[in-house]
XYZ file of N, CA and C in Angstrom:
876
model
N -20.796 12.455 3.949
C -20.091 11.450 4.514
C -18.402 12.396 4.697
N -17.874 13.613 5.611
C -16.961 13.883 5.361
C -15.217 12.509 5.320
N -14.799 12.580 4.562
C -13.580 12.077 4.827
C -12.021 13.388 5.233
N -11.496 12.312 5.907
C -9.964 13.009 6.114
C -8.782 11.214 5.470
N -8.446 12.324 4.672
C -7.228 11.307 4.280
C -5.715 12.416 4.337
N -4.991 11.286 4.782
C -3.482 11.704 4.628
C -2.599 11.401 4.186
N -1.539 11.103 4.081
C -0.554 11.057 3.007
C -1.432 11.344 1.568
N -1.296 12.450 1.427
C -2.475 11.873 0.176
C -1.002 12.682 -0.833
N 0.256 12.865 -0.549
C 0.798 13.065 -1.613
C 1.491 11.763 -2.747
N 1.053 10.699 -1.889
C 1.477 9.014 -2.344
C 0.685 8.343 -2.642
N 0.479 7.869 -3.474
C 0.414 6.875 -4.688
C -0.995 6.166 -4.375
N -1.374 5.501 -2.885
C -3.161 5.280 -2.929
C -3.300 6.649 -2.273
N -2.365 7.900 -1.889
C -3.758 8.399 -1.031
C -3.886 9.097 -3.018
N -3.693 9.907 -3.181
C -3.629 10.457 -4.164
C -4.212 10.152 -5.124
N -5.414 8.411 -4.670
C -6.207 7.810 -6.064
C -7.124 8.041 -5.326
N -6.862 7.670 -4.359
C -7.828 7.568 -3.111
C -8.954 9.564 -2.736
N -7.968 9.879 -2.934
C -8.671 11.256 -3.224
C -8.920 12.119 -5.161
N -8.769 10.911 -5.450
C -9.413 11.108 -7.312
C -10.388 10.566 -7.147
N -10.189 9.341 -6.621
C -11.325 8.242 -6.353
C -13.052 8.859 -5.734
N -12.032 9.401 -4.606
C -13.672 10.067 -4.088
C -14.144 11.421 -3.588
N -13.215 12.130 -3.954
C -13.289 13.359 -5.136
C -15.490 14.264 -4.661
N -15.832 13.612 -5.393
C -16.689 13.669 -6.587
C -17.324 13.352 -5.731
N -17.770 12.184 -4.299
C -18.901 12.003 -3.639
C -18.306 12.917 -2.287
N -17.206 13.048 -1.430
C -17.487 12.362 -1.153
C -16.507 14.354 0.110
N -16.815 14.544 1.509
C -16.098 15.682 1.613
C -15.223 16.215 1.787
N -13.939 15.962 1.063
C -12.433 15.604 2.455
C -11.698 15.839 2.742
N -11.582 16.128 3.145
C -10.083 16.916 4.206
C -8.383 16.769 3.545
N -7.310 17.455 2.938
C -6.920 16.279 3.150
C -5.449 17.452 3.612
N -5.294 18.231 5.089
C -4.308 18.733 5.048
C -2.734 18.133 5.093
N -2.001 19.133 4.501
C -0.613 18.872 4.641
C -0.135 18.963 6.095
N 1.650 18.867 6.055
C 2.344 18.220 7.431
C 1.876 20.367 7.897
N 1.932 20.714 7.100
C 1.351 22.137 8.057
C 0.366 22.086 9.302
N -0.915 21.760 8.711
C -1.987 20.988 9.146
C -1.846 19.925 10.582
N -0.977 18.989 10.051
C -0.963 17.693 10.506
C 0.147 17.093 10.351
N 1.580 16.822 11.732
C 2.792 16.986 11.132
C 2.701 15.287 11.588
N 2.769 14.659 11.690
C 2.660 13.831 12.141
C 3.856 13.799 12.538
N 5.297 13.875 12.138
C 6.345 13.564 13.029
C 6.689 14.465 14.533
N 5.943 15.200 14.121
C 5.172 15.903 15.769
C 3.877 14.413 16.515
N 3.780 13.753 16.930
C 2.229 13.338 17.203
C 1.800 14.273 18.446
N 3.096 14.153 19.494
C 2.583 15.621 20.433
C 1.568 16.325 19.947
N 1.957 17.589 19.024
C 1.251 18.292 18.750
C -0.493 17.662 17.465
N -0.659 16.683 17.551
C -1.751 15.965 16.343
C -3.441 15.966 16.921
N -2.656 15.537 18.395
C -4.901 16.204 19.247
C -5.020 16.648 18.892
N -4.513 17.733 19.059
C -5.350 20.233 18.655
C -5.659 19.641 17.620
N -4.494 19.531 16.862
C -4.905 19.799 15.032
C -6.040 18.776 14.693
N -6.591 17.551 14.986
C -7.014 16.882 14.949
C -8.700 17.282 15.264
N -8.963 17.705 16.569
C -10.223 18.554 17.050
C -10.288 19.182 16.075
N -9.863 20.269 15.885
C -9.688 21.095 14.643
C -10.627 21.221 13.100
N -10.592 19.886 13.493
C -11.051 18.982 11.693
C -12.131 18.121 11.615
N -13.165 18.056 11.194
C -14.581 17.387 11.079
C -14.137 16.164 9.978
N -14.529 15.105 10.749
C -14.835 14.455 9.669
C -15.379 12.856 10.387
N -15.850 12.527 9.862
C -16.445 10.748 9.666
C -15.227 9.798 10.218
N -14.437 10.183 9.174
C -13.828 8.069 8.276
C -12.470 8.943 8.364
N -10.992 8.167 8.543
C -10.119 8.855 8.773
C -9.825 8.016 8.161
N -8.304 7.861 6.375
C -8.052 6.799 6.676
C -6.502 7.549 6.293
N -5.774 7.034 6.577
C -4.326 7.060 6.927
C -3.583 6.748 5.800
N -3.254 7.229 5.339
C -2.521 6.132 4.014
C -0.253 6.597 4.118
N -0.634 7.627 5.039
C 0.134 8.275 5.558
C 2.040 7.052 7.020
N 3.112 7.480 6.469
C 3.440 7.120 6.230
C 5.150 7.111 6.217
N 6.695 6.609 6.188
C 7.896 6.271 6.031
C 7.387 4.926 5.292
N 7.152 4.968 3.736
C 7.339 4.069 3.261
C 8.504 2.492 2.715
N 10.128 3.986 3.645
C 11.384 3.013 2.487
C 11.780 2.180 3.664
N 12.164 1.160 3.052
C 12.853 0.264 4.383
C 14.162 0.345 5.297
N 14.833 0.678 4.025
C 16.160 1.472 4.213
C 16.014 3.115 5.433
N 14.949 3.970 4.007
C 15.217 5.303 5.386
C 15.174 4.557 7.408
N 13.990 3.930 7.013
C 13.813 3.842 8.259
C 14.834 3.598 9.108
N 15.139 2.731 8.390
C 17.571 2.044 9.477
C 18.018 3.166 9.801
N 17.696 3.747 8.605
C 18.600 5.147 8.615
C 18.737 5.847 10.672
N 16.487 6.222 9.785
C 16.389 7.191 11.141
C 14.848 6.246 12.038
N 15.362 5.563 12.763
C 14.556 4.491 13.491
C 13.631 4.681 14.571
N 13.765 6.581 14.891
C 13.262 7.359 15.538
C 12.228 7.788 14.673
N 12.282 8.987 14.369
C 11.356 9.544 13.530
C 10.568 8.276 12.793
N 10.665 6.998 11.790
C 10.351 6.283 11.349
C 9.098 5.686 11.926
N 9.427 5.457 14.108
C 8.055 4.624 14.847
C 7.478 6.104 15.377
N 8.014 7.640 15.003
C 7.165 8.470 15.217
C 5.689 8.709 14.853
N 6.153 8.220 13.048
C 5.362 9.043 11.957
C 4.516 7.233 11.311
N 4.695 6.480 11.466
C 4.654 4.430 11.776
C 3.382 4.821 12.280
N 3.698 4.706 13.630
C 3.466 3.594 14.761
C 2.396 4.343 15.562
N 3.025 6.003 16.491
C 2.802 6.763 17.532
C 1.498 7.763 16.933
N 2.000 8.224 15.572
C 0.891 9.742 14.929
C -0.292 8.500 14.752
N -0.140 7.526 14.010
C -1.412 6.752 14.140
C -2.032 6.160 15.702
N -1.569 6.215 16.418
C -2.232 5.817 17.287
C -2.473 7.222 17.919
N -2.562 8.353 17.675
C -2.833 9.694 17.681
C -3.966 9.063 17.866
N -4.134 9.312 15.851
C -5.319 9.076 15.063
C -6.404 8.446 15.870
N -5.938 7.383 15.957
C -7.265 5.838 16.445
C -7.756 7.162 18.051
N -6.905 7.576 18.720
C -7.312 7.474 19.893
C -8.597 8.554 19.708
N -8.290 9.749 19.015
C -9.271 10.739 18.309
C -10.926 10.461 17.822
N -9.984 9.725 17.075
C -10.825 8.599 15.979
C -12.452 8.202 16.843
N -11.671 7.536 17.820
C -12.246 6.815 19.583
C -12.844 7.920 19.465
N -12.812 8.622 20.297
C -13.387 9.830 21.424
C -14.588 10.626 20.544
N -14.523 10.086 19.330
C -15.575 11.178 18.284
C -16.510 10.532 17.382
N -15.979 9.299 17.962
C -17.017 8.160 17.383
C -17.626 7.926 15.856
N -16.179 8.432 15.609
C -15.470 8.197 13.632
C -14.854 7.177 13.125
N -15.336 6.446 12.120
C -13.478 5.240 11.889
C -12.582 5.488 11.084
N -11.585 4.668 11.558
C -10.080 4.371 11.251
C -10.067 3.744 10.310
N -9.111 3.971 9.250
C -8.838 2.740 8.608
C -6.854 2.854 8.011
N -6.879 1.983 8.725
C -4.429 2.795 8.351
C -4.647 1.475 7.504
N -3.193 2.108 7.325
C -2.911 1.303 5.823
C -1.390 0.634 5.897
N -1.710 -0.949 6.076
C -0.616 -1.419 6.091
C 0.604 -2.020 4.953
N 0.918 -2.458 5.489
C 2.081 -3.386 4.526
C 2.085 -5.048 4.895
N 2.480 -5.529 3.217
C 2.805 -7.493 4.049
C 4.333 -7.245 4.406
N 4.511 -6.358 5.302
C 6.197 -6.433 5.599
C 6.279 -6.592 7.428
N 5.021 -6.684 7.395
C 4.707 -7.363 8.871
C 5.400 -8.175 8.654
N 5.942 -9.445 8.081
C 5.291 -10.554 7.471
C 7.363 -10.667 7.321
N 7.662 -11.916 7.887
C 8.912 -12.471 8.217
C 9.233 -13.329 6.255
N 8.227 -13.507 5.622
C 9.221 -14.438 4.795
C 9.841 -15.364 4.840
N 9.050 -16.368 5.581
C 10.266 -17.329 5.599
C 9.184 -18.978 5.477
N 7.813 -18.344 4.681
C 7.265 -18.964 4.536
C 6.606 -18.660 3.147
N 6.569 -20.438 2.275
C 5.958 -20.512 1.165
C 4.457 -19.945 0.780
N 3.716 -19.653 2.615
C 2.272 -20.546 2.139
C 2.026 -18.706 1.815
N 1.062 -18.833 1.356
C -0.451 -17.426 1.394
C -0.396 -17.082 3.030
N -0.330 -16.117 3.560
C -0.446 -15.287 4.162
C -1.338 -15.033 4.269
N -2.732 -15.916 5.844
C -4.015 -14.997 5.885
C -4.369 -14.159 7.169
N -4.611 -13.543 7.637
C -4.975 -12.410 8.696
C -4.418 -12.597 9.764
N -4.841 -13.954 10.272
C -4.917 -15.539 11.405
C -2.975 -15.264 11.903
N -2.743 -15.380 11.262
C -0.826 -15.458 11.392
C 0.172 -14.388 11.998
N -0.032 -14.723 13.427
C 1.086 -13.849 13.892
C 2.306 -13.441 13.063
N 2.141 -11.835 13.122
C 3.275 -10.811 12.337
C 4.449 -11.513 13.578
N 5.835 -11.344 11.773
C 7.182 -11.319 12.751
C 8.124 -10.764 12.189
N 7.644 -8.835 11.510
C 8.853 -8.723 10.786
C 10.054 -8.304 10.768
N 10.972 -8.383 10.406
C 12.097 -8.803 9.642
C 13.667 -6.930 9.590
N 12.576 -5.580 9.767
C 13.838 -4.710 9.187
C 12.523 -3.450 10.257
N 13.295 -2.969 10.159
C 12.531 -1.577 11.091
C 11.229 -1.452 10.588
N 11.280 -1.010 9.069
C 10.164 -0.727 8.085
C 9.150 -1.574 9.335
N 8.912 -2.815 8.848
C 7.938 -3.762 9.169
C 7.346 -3.571 10.577
N 9.040 -3.823 12.034
C 8.391 -3.713 12.150
C 7.092 -1.568 12.959
N 8.268 -1.028 12.485
C 7.620 0.343 13.127
C 6.127 0.091 12.121
N 5.688 -0.940 11.414
C 4.274 -0.672 10.391
C 3.686 -1.597 11.730
N 3.999 -2.850 11.625
C 3.233 -3.517 12.724
C 3.239 -3.143 13.958
N 3.755 -1.865 14.473
C 3.489 -1.620 15.738
C 2.807 -0.365 15.700
N 2.483 -0.052 14.601
C 1.152 0.764 13.890
C -0.388 0.121 14.052
N -0.555 -1.494 13.671
C -1.362 -2.100 14.112
C -2.210 -1.642 15.181
N -0.939 -2.034 15.884
C -1.407 -2.545 16.727
C -1.868 -1.016 18.093
N -1.120 -1.076 17.790
C -1.680 0.498 18.875
C -2.849 1.342 17.790
N -2.969 1.438 16.781
C -4.707 1.473 16.601
C -5.777 0.864 16.927
N -5.619 -0.303 16.298
C -7.035 -2.099 17.292
C -6.724 -1.131 18.787
N -5.290 -0.649 18.799
C -5.922 -0.926 21.017
C -6.015 0.076 20.543
N -6.290 1.363 20.541
C -7.227 3.235 20.829
C -8.493 3.088 20.154
N -8.217 2.607 18.992
C -9.366 1.995 17.749
C -9.581 0.806 17.611
N -10.825 0.307 18.777
C -11.205 -1.386 18.690
C -11.111 -1.955 16.539
N -12.276 -1.250 16.691
C -13.490 -1.053 15.965
C -12.410 -0.335 13.910
N -11.105 0.023 13.972
C -10.809 -0.397 13.357
C -10.086 -1.115 12.215
N -10.210 -0.877 11.156
C -10.181 -1.861 9.750
C -8.476 -0.871 9.751
N -7.384 -2.462 9.425
C -6.459 -2.016 9.412
C -5.855 -2.989 7.577
N -5.080 -2.017 7.052
C -5.710 -2.533 4.928
C -3.879 -3.236 5.088
N -4.267 -4.655 5.727
C -2.473 -4.756 4.627
C -2.297 -4.709 3.390
N -1.081 -4.043 2.184
C -1.823 -3.198 1.498
C 0.075 -4.015 0.778
N -0.213 -4.504 -0.761
C 1.183 -4.744 -1.598
C 2.263 -4.374 -2.346
N 3.224 -4.297 -2.790
C 3.595 -4.042 -4.706
C 1.913 -2.872 -5.398
N 2.159 -1.360 -4.586
C 1.388 -0.868 -5.530
C 1.112 -0.134 -6.511
N 0.796 -0.361 -7.189
C 0.665 0.015 -8.976
C -0.608 1.088 -10.089
N -0.213 1.913 -10.770
C -1.330 2.749 -10.264
C -0.323 4.535 -10.587
N -2.245 5.330 -10.942
C -2.052 6.193 -10.217
C -0.651 6.985 -10.634
N -0.395 8.288 -10.206
C 0.258 9.547 -11.423
C 1.442 10.133 -9.558
N 1.167 10.213 -8.776
C 1.628 9.965 -7.687
C 3.489 9.484 -8.253
N 4.044 9.803 -8.724
C 5.205 8.956 -8.646
C 6.104 7.792 -9.927
N 6.719 7.181 -10.571
C 6.635 6.127 -10.686
C 6.596 5.103 -9.902
N 5.034 4.039 -10.185
C 5.490 3.115 -9.361
C 6.337 2.473 -10.705
N 6.828 0.354 -10.497
C 7.755 0.300 -10.816
C 7.270 -0.607 -11.796
N 6.179 -0.137 -13.074
C 5.629 -0.254 -14.226
C 6.382 0.548 -15.421
N 6.129 2.152 -13.945
C 6.538 3.222 -15.201
C 7.604 3.280 -14.814
N 8.634 2.800 -13.817
C 10.307 2.359 -14.465
C 10.675 1.409 -14.812
N 9.928 -0.235 -15.643
C 10.414 -0.899 -16.740
C 9.591 -0.153 -18.113
N 8.652 0.376 -17.704
C 8.675 1.256 -19.205
C 9.917 2.518 -19.397
N 9.553 3.428 -19.031
C 10.758 4.729 -18.926
C 12.471 3.665 -19.312
N 12.454 2.680 -17.952
C 13.910 2.608 -18.545
C 13.914 1.906 -20.541
N 12.772 0.746 -20.523
C 13.055 0.338 -22.480
C 13.211 1.331 -22.916
N 12.153 2.716 -22.597
C 12.297 4.021 -24.593
C 13.872 4.472 -23.565
N 14.626 4.240 -22.473
C 15.815 5.099 -22.576
C 16.857 4.297 -22.994
N 16.533 2.621 -23.302
C 16.853 1.199 -24.655
C 18.491 0.881 -23.653
N 17.650 1.469 -22.321
C 18.147 0.487 -20.843
C 18.200 -1.379 -21.026
N 19.355 -2.227 -20.443
C 18.930 -3.576 -19.938
C 17.991 -3.221 -19.283
N 16.997 -4.421 -18.742
C 16.252 -4.660 -17.880
C 15.714 -5.949 -16.640
N 16.374 -5.645 -15.594
C 17.737 -5.978 -14.085
C 16.160 -6.357 -13.160
N 15.689 -6.963 -13.172
C 14.980 -7.631 -11.725
C 15.628 -8.191 -10.447
N 15.028 -8.278 -9.512
C 15.058 -9.465 -8.858
C 13.868 -10.618 -8.125
N 14.620 -11.432 -8.979
C 14.374 -12.586 -9.109
C 13.549 -13.526 -7.925
N 13.659 -14.141 -7.078
C 13.837 -14.494 -5.763
C 12.940 -13.028 -4.333
N 12.554 -12.845 -4.880
C 11.432 -12.539 -3.863
C 10.082 -12.115 -4.010
N 9.007 -12.307 -3.577
C 7.672 -13.220 -3.990
C 6.776 -12.440 -3.067
N 5.785 -11.684 -3.771
C 4.357 -10.934 -3.906
C 3.253 -10.730 -4.187
N 2.674 -10.447 -4.156
C 1.136 -9.812 -4.585
C 1.476 -8.388 -5.498
N 1.816 -7.958 -6.243
C 0.946 -6.637 -6.531
C -0.387 -5.990 -6.501
N -0.490 -5.042 -7.172
C -2.159 -4.526 -6.443
C -2.001 -3.688 -6.822
N -3.541 -3.168 -7.770
C -4.024 -1.819 -7.842
C -3.877 -0.781 -6.768
N -3.904 -0.329 -7.022
C -3.692 1.479 -6.354
C -5.566 1.364 -6.110
N -6.227 1.072 -7.101
C -6.803 1.921 -8.232
C -8.633 0.724 -7.492
N -7.851 -0.435 -7.592
C -8.457 -1.670 -7.074
C -8.672 -1.644 -5.394
N -7.549 -1.529 -4.655
C -8.476 -0.784 -3.548
C -9.021 0.227 -3.284
N -8.683 1.479 -3.647
C -10.232 1.786 -3.498
C -10.750 2.371 -3.682
N -11.488 1.758 -4.635
C -12.795 0.698 -5.203
C -13.132 -0.492 -3.712
N -12.147 -1.007 -3.232
C -12.685 -2.053 -2.416
C -13.330 -1.819 -1.133
N -11.627 0.214 -0.860
C -12.300 0.243 0.685
C -13.408 0.656 0.441
N -14.053 2.078 -0.505
C -15.003 2.396 -0.534
C -15.967 2.356 -0.456
N -16.044 0.436 -0.497
C -17.271 -1.265 -0.032
C -17.270 -1.344 1.141
N -15.825 -1.568 1.507
C -15.419 -1.935 2.899
C -16.877 -0.716 3.999
N -16.607 0.615 3.988
C -16.932 1.595 4.293
C -18.226 1.462 4.427
N -19.320 1.635 2.877
C -19.783 1.489 2.921
C -21.314 0.665 3.397
N -20.948 -0.717 2.323
C -21.724 -1.388 3.219
C -21.045 -2.628 4.021
N -19.796 -2.701 5.065
C -19.827 -3.692 5.658
C -19.327 -3.093 6.959
N -19.426 -2.082 7.223
C -19.259 -0.918 8.135
C -18.551 -2.188 10.077
N -19.424 -3.443 10.209
C -18.787 -3.408 11.210
C -17.294 -4.456 10.900
N -17.071 -4.605 9.216
C -15.840 -5.102 10.006
C -14.437 -4.271 9.688
N -13.428 -5.346 11.222
C -12.196 -4.252 11.400
C -11.498 -5.708 11.429
N -10.671 -4.867 11.949
C -9.373 -6.299 12.270
C -7.835 -6.161 10.938
N -7.296 -6.930 11.026
C -6.743 -6.798 9.503
C -6.985 -7.705 8.532
N -7.680 -6.658 7.670
C -7.146 -7.690 6.407
C -6.820 -6.818 4.792
N -6.159 -8.250 4.454
C -5.008 -8.397 2.947
C -5.956 -7.532 2.060
N -5.569 -6.786 1.430
C -5.860 -6.208 0.295
C -4.973 -6.603 -0.918
N -5.316 -7.532 -1.479
C -4.073 -7.844 -2.591
C -5.325 -8.230 -3.791
N -4.441 -7.941 -4.662
C -4.816 -8.376 -5.705
C -4.097 -10.000 -6.181
N -5.037 -11.143 -6.741
C -4.595 -12.904 -6.679
C -3.586 -12.920 -7.305
N -3.034 -13.619 -6.772
C -1.824 -13.414 -8.676
C -0.421 -13.733 -7.039
N 1.270 -14.045 -7.654
C 2.309 -14.019 -7.362
C 3.239 -13.600 -7.894
N 4.599 -12.361 -8.141
C 4.940 -12.350 -9.130
C 6.005 -13.008 -8.199
N 7.243 -12.581 -9.216
C 8.730 -12.204 -7.735
C 9.126 -11.108 -8.859
N 9.449 -8.801 -9.169
C 10.152 -8.508 -9.549
C 10.495 -9.153 -10.869
N 11.224 -10.239 -10.865
C 11.210 -10.084 -12.608
C 9.573 -11.024 -13.558
N 9.619 -11.836 -12.837
C 8.391 -11.417 -13.153
C 7.145 -10.764 -13.654
N 7.012 -9.921 -12.855
C 6.567 -8.747 -12.936
C 7.179 -8.089 -14.017
N 8.467 -7.669 -13.551
C 8.796 -6.316 -14.776
C 8.066 -6.954 -15.831
N 8.717 -8.879 -16.296
C 8.055 -8.974 -17.392
C 7.170 -8.726 -18.372
N 5.729 -9.097 -17.321
C 3.963 -8.669 -17.637
C 4.665 -7.932 -18.405
N 4.868 -6.374 -17.280
C 4.521 -5.688 -17.657
C 5.083 -5.897 -18.900
N 6.499 -5.672 -20.022
C 6.865 -5.188 -21.630
C 5.319 -6.392 -22.167
N 5.202 -7.712 -21.330
C 5.374 -8.434 -22.757
C 3.314 -7.652 -23.000
N 2.663 -6.852 -21.861
C 1.638 -6.627 -22.323
C 0.947 -4.851 -22.837
N 2.671 -4.835 -22.304
C 3.312 -2.828 -23.556
C 3.686 -3.139 -24.711
N 4.368 -4.368 -25.087
C 3.951 -4.630 -26.613
C 2.978 -5.231 -27.089
N 2.263 -5.600 -26.571
C 1.152 -6.515 -27.079
C -0.163 -4.769 -27.801
N -0.147 -3.497 -26.005
C -0.923 -2.476 -26.326
C -0.188 -1.500 -27.410
N 0.424 -2.159 -28.093
C 1.639 -0.373 -28.346
C 2.215 0.303 -27.886
N 2.195 0.159 -26.626
C 2.903 1.077 -26.032
C 4.654 0.913 -25.547
N 5.354 0.023 -26.435
C 6.607 -0.810 -26.944
C 6.784 -1.278 -28.175
N 7.342 -0.875 -28.576
C 8.533 -1.733 -29.929
C 8.080 -3.617 -30.278
N 8.812 -2.817 -29.107
C 10.113 -4.650 -29.360
C 10.016 -5.040 -28.564
N 9.938 -6.993 -28.108
C 9.507 -7.359 -26.284
C 11.249 -7.452 -25.948
N 11.568 -7.521 -24.593
C 12.803 -7.285 -24.301
C 12.649 -8.908 -23.178
N 13.586 -8.931 -22.531
C 14.090 -9.848 -21.638
C 14.111 -9.202 -20.614
N 13.086 -9.468 -19.009
C 13.850 -8.557 -17.731
C 14.538 -9.952 -17.227
N 15.660 -9.427 -17.435
C 16.901 -10.836 -16.335
C 16.649 -10.199 -15.301
N 17.586 -11.505 -14.684
C 16.560 -11.631 -12.788
C 18.047 -11.822 -12.033
N 18.587 -10.517 -11.422
C 19.180 -10.882 -9.865
C 18.547 -11.177 -9.037
N 19.741 -11.901 -7.642
C 19.528 -12.602 -6.999
C 18.974 -10.962 -5.157
N 18.400 -11.436 -4.629
C 18.401 -10.589 -3.651
C 19.975 -9.863 -3.048
N 20.200 -11.468 -2.601
C 21.246 -10.754 -2.038
C 22.918 -10.134 -2.278
N 22.439 -10.145 -4.193
C 23.604 -9.435 -5.351
C 23.131 -7.960 -5.059
N 22.249 -7.215 -3.885
C 21.942 -6.251 -2.889
C 22.908 -5.410 -2.796
N 24.454 -5.404 -2.090
C 23.746 -5.043 -0.430
C 23.865 -3.617 -0.419
N 23.710 -3.005 -1.401
C 23.151 -1.164 -1.047
C 21.823 -1.474 -0.219
N 21.013 -2.082 -0.392
C 19.556 -2.595 0.963
C 20.286 -2.210 1.850
N 20.571 -1.870 2.511
C 20.307 -1.225 4.364
C 19.871 -2.595 5.860
N 18.270 -2.547 5.163
C 16.930 -3.283 5.597
C 17.220 -4.802 5.089
N 17.245 -5.872 5.617
C 17.044 -6.864 5.351
C 15.609 -6.922 4.865
N 15.253 -7.344 3.002
C 13.567 -7.650 3.039
C 13.819 -9.299 3.162
N 12.192 -9.243 3.343
C 11.737 -9.988 4.109
C 11.642 -11.177 2.277
N 11.749 -12.544 1.942
C 11.677 -12.706 0.701
C 10.258 -13.281 -0.341
N 9.414 -13.631 0.773
C 8.030 -13.821 0.084
C 5.971 -13.810 1.642
N 6.624 -12.417 0.568
C 5.904 -12.494 1.287
C 3.673 -11.935 0.210
N 2.989 -13.267 0.068
C 2.494 -12.915 -0.464
C 0.859 -13.571 0.729
N 0.384 -12.302 -0.085
C -1.325 -12.656 1.346
C -1.832 -12.876 0.336
N -2.468 -13.128 1.406
C -3.831 -14.523 1.494
C -5.494 -13.511 0.718
N -5.830 -13.146 -0.066
C -7.036 -12.240 -0.271
C -8.621 -13.216 0.211
N -8.585 -14.611 0.673
C -9.885 -14.660 0.602
C -10.545 -14.731 1.281
N -10.188 -13.600 1.870
C -11.652 -13.105 3.449
C -11.844 -11.741 2.525
N -11.275 -11.055 2.066
C -11.940 -9.792 1.179
C -12.331 -10.672 -0.278
N -12.352 -11.668 -0.657
C -13.147 -12.180 -1.699
C -14.429 -12.422 -0.870
N -14.590 -13.733 -0.393
C -15.424 -13.778 1.045
C -16.264 -12.548 1.369
N -15.745 -11.276 1.913
C -16.997 -10.406 1.693
C -16.607 -8.482 0.427
N -16.398 -9.306 -0.291
C -17.399 -8.659 -1.847
C -17.690 -9.629 -2.084
N -17.677 -11.255 -1.653
C -18.551 -12.098 -2.749
C -18.658 -12.951 -3.970
N -17.572 -12.932 -4.608
C -16.644 -13.199 -6.243
C -15.817 -13.086 -5.236
N -14.804 -13.607 -6.322
C -12.718 -13.730 -6.588
C -11.891 -12.697 -6.360
N -10.998 -12.020 -5.971
C -10.614 -11.179 -6.261
C -9.977 -11.584 -7.380
N -9.398 -10.136 -8.787
C -8.944 -10.407 -10.474
C -7.540 -10.676 -9.526
N -6.792 -10.984 -11.065
C -5.187 -10.641 -10.801
C -4.972 -9.560 -11.031
N -4.190 -9.842 -10.585
C -2.976 -8.586 -10.623
C -2.321 -8.440 -12.295
N -2.103 -9.540 -12.933
C -2.028 -9.057 -14.553
C -3.134 -8.413 -14.984
N -5.230 -8.823 -14.648
C -6.579 -8.792 -14.837
C -5.707 -7.043 -14.628
N -5.405 -6.470 -13.658
C -5.699 -5.550 -13.422
C -4.225 -4.378 -14.011
N -3.273 -5.249 -14.337
C -2.350 -4.144 -14.632
C -2.364 -4.312 -16.294
N -2.640 -5.082 -16.981
C -3.672 -4.390 -18.336
C -4.637 -3.026 -18.326
N -5.647 -4.084 -17.515
C -6.711 -3.113 -16.976
C -5.782 -0.905 -17.565
N -5.058 -1.494 -15.840
C -3.986 0.348 -15.819
C -3.143 0.941 -17.254
N -2.247 -0.802 -18.222
C -1.427 0.397 -18.984
C -2.464 0.351 -20.339
N -3.939 0.053 -20.507
C -4.819 -0.133 -21.336
C -4.865 1.631 -21.392
N -4.894 2.170 -19.740
C -5.797 3.244 -19.682
C -4.503 4.358 -19.926
N -3.609 3.911 -19.435
C -2.941 5.154 -19.976
C -2.154 4.936 -21.644
N -2.760 4.116 -23.039
C -3.132 4.459 -24.204
C -3.303 5.032 -24.873
N -4.895 4.805 -23.730
C -6.053 5.530 -23.847
C -5.595 8.242 -23.900
N -4.873 7.767 -22.599
C -4.955 8.757 -21.951
C -3.443 9.493 -23.173
N -2.753 8.628 -24.024
C -1.485 8.903 -24.239
C -1.857 9.259 -26.160
């Protein structure tokens, strides 16, 4: 099977490459071959590539960058995926579009399932919502995988890496304590995606891919510290103090406060409950010990 994966310099895309490289023929075009900022050039480029499945991990993921450069964000996050979907539909290839919990407004504390109407509160969320819509319009059998608060991999420091680095540098620990979501392992996502396209190719439309459980950035950071002490990555336990989201005037884009997605549909497809983010986090931190 031939896979085309975009965004391989990012956290999720990089892990997908490492996870799949020994079992599939991979095509990982860089910007020189497939420039998502120029959707009008992509059809010709894609037709020169041979693939059975396209996984689009590429995108502008910074809400503030999307606010500063709205046209660029729209091209990369919405228009480019539409071109990919059109080509997948034309050749009969499958497509998986990676999306985000930021398509929701965060105004409810209920778990957010795939049937809810999206209502993004910033330009990043709107462009990702538009990407979902255009992909499913052009390629109705595509899978739209919504993910949240990714950790793992080695393409740049994730939030747990940042916490560990700050402790080692002697800095005090602070994180937002009134914003909620579900931290999720990129390694788990890689396994889920492979199972879905291999065993359940008819699954399409939006699907929440997240570990079970709820966290704020503060409780997430504290769990990183606690596990790191337990595993010997840190010498002593420090407290992560909580800040309010409103205390960050430097944020350009509004952030949704409560975007904890339900993974009930994923659990039904897997045939078992989805493991907690804490279990996945501990396993990943333990792998850092083994690699030390």
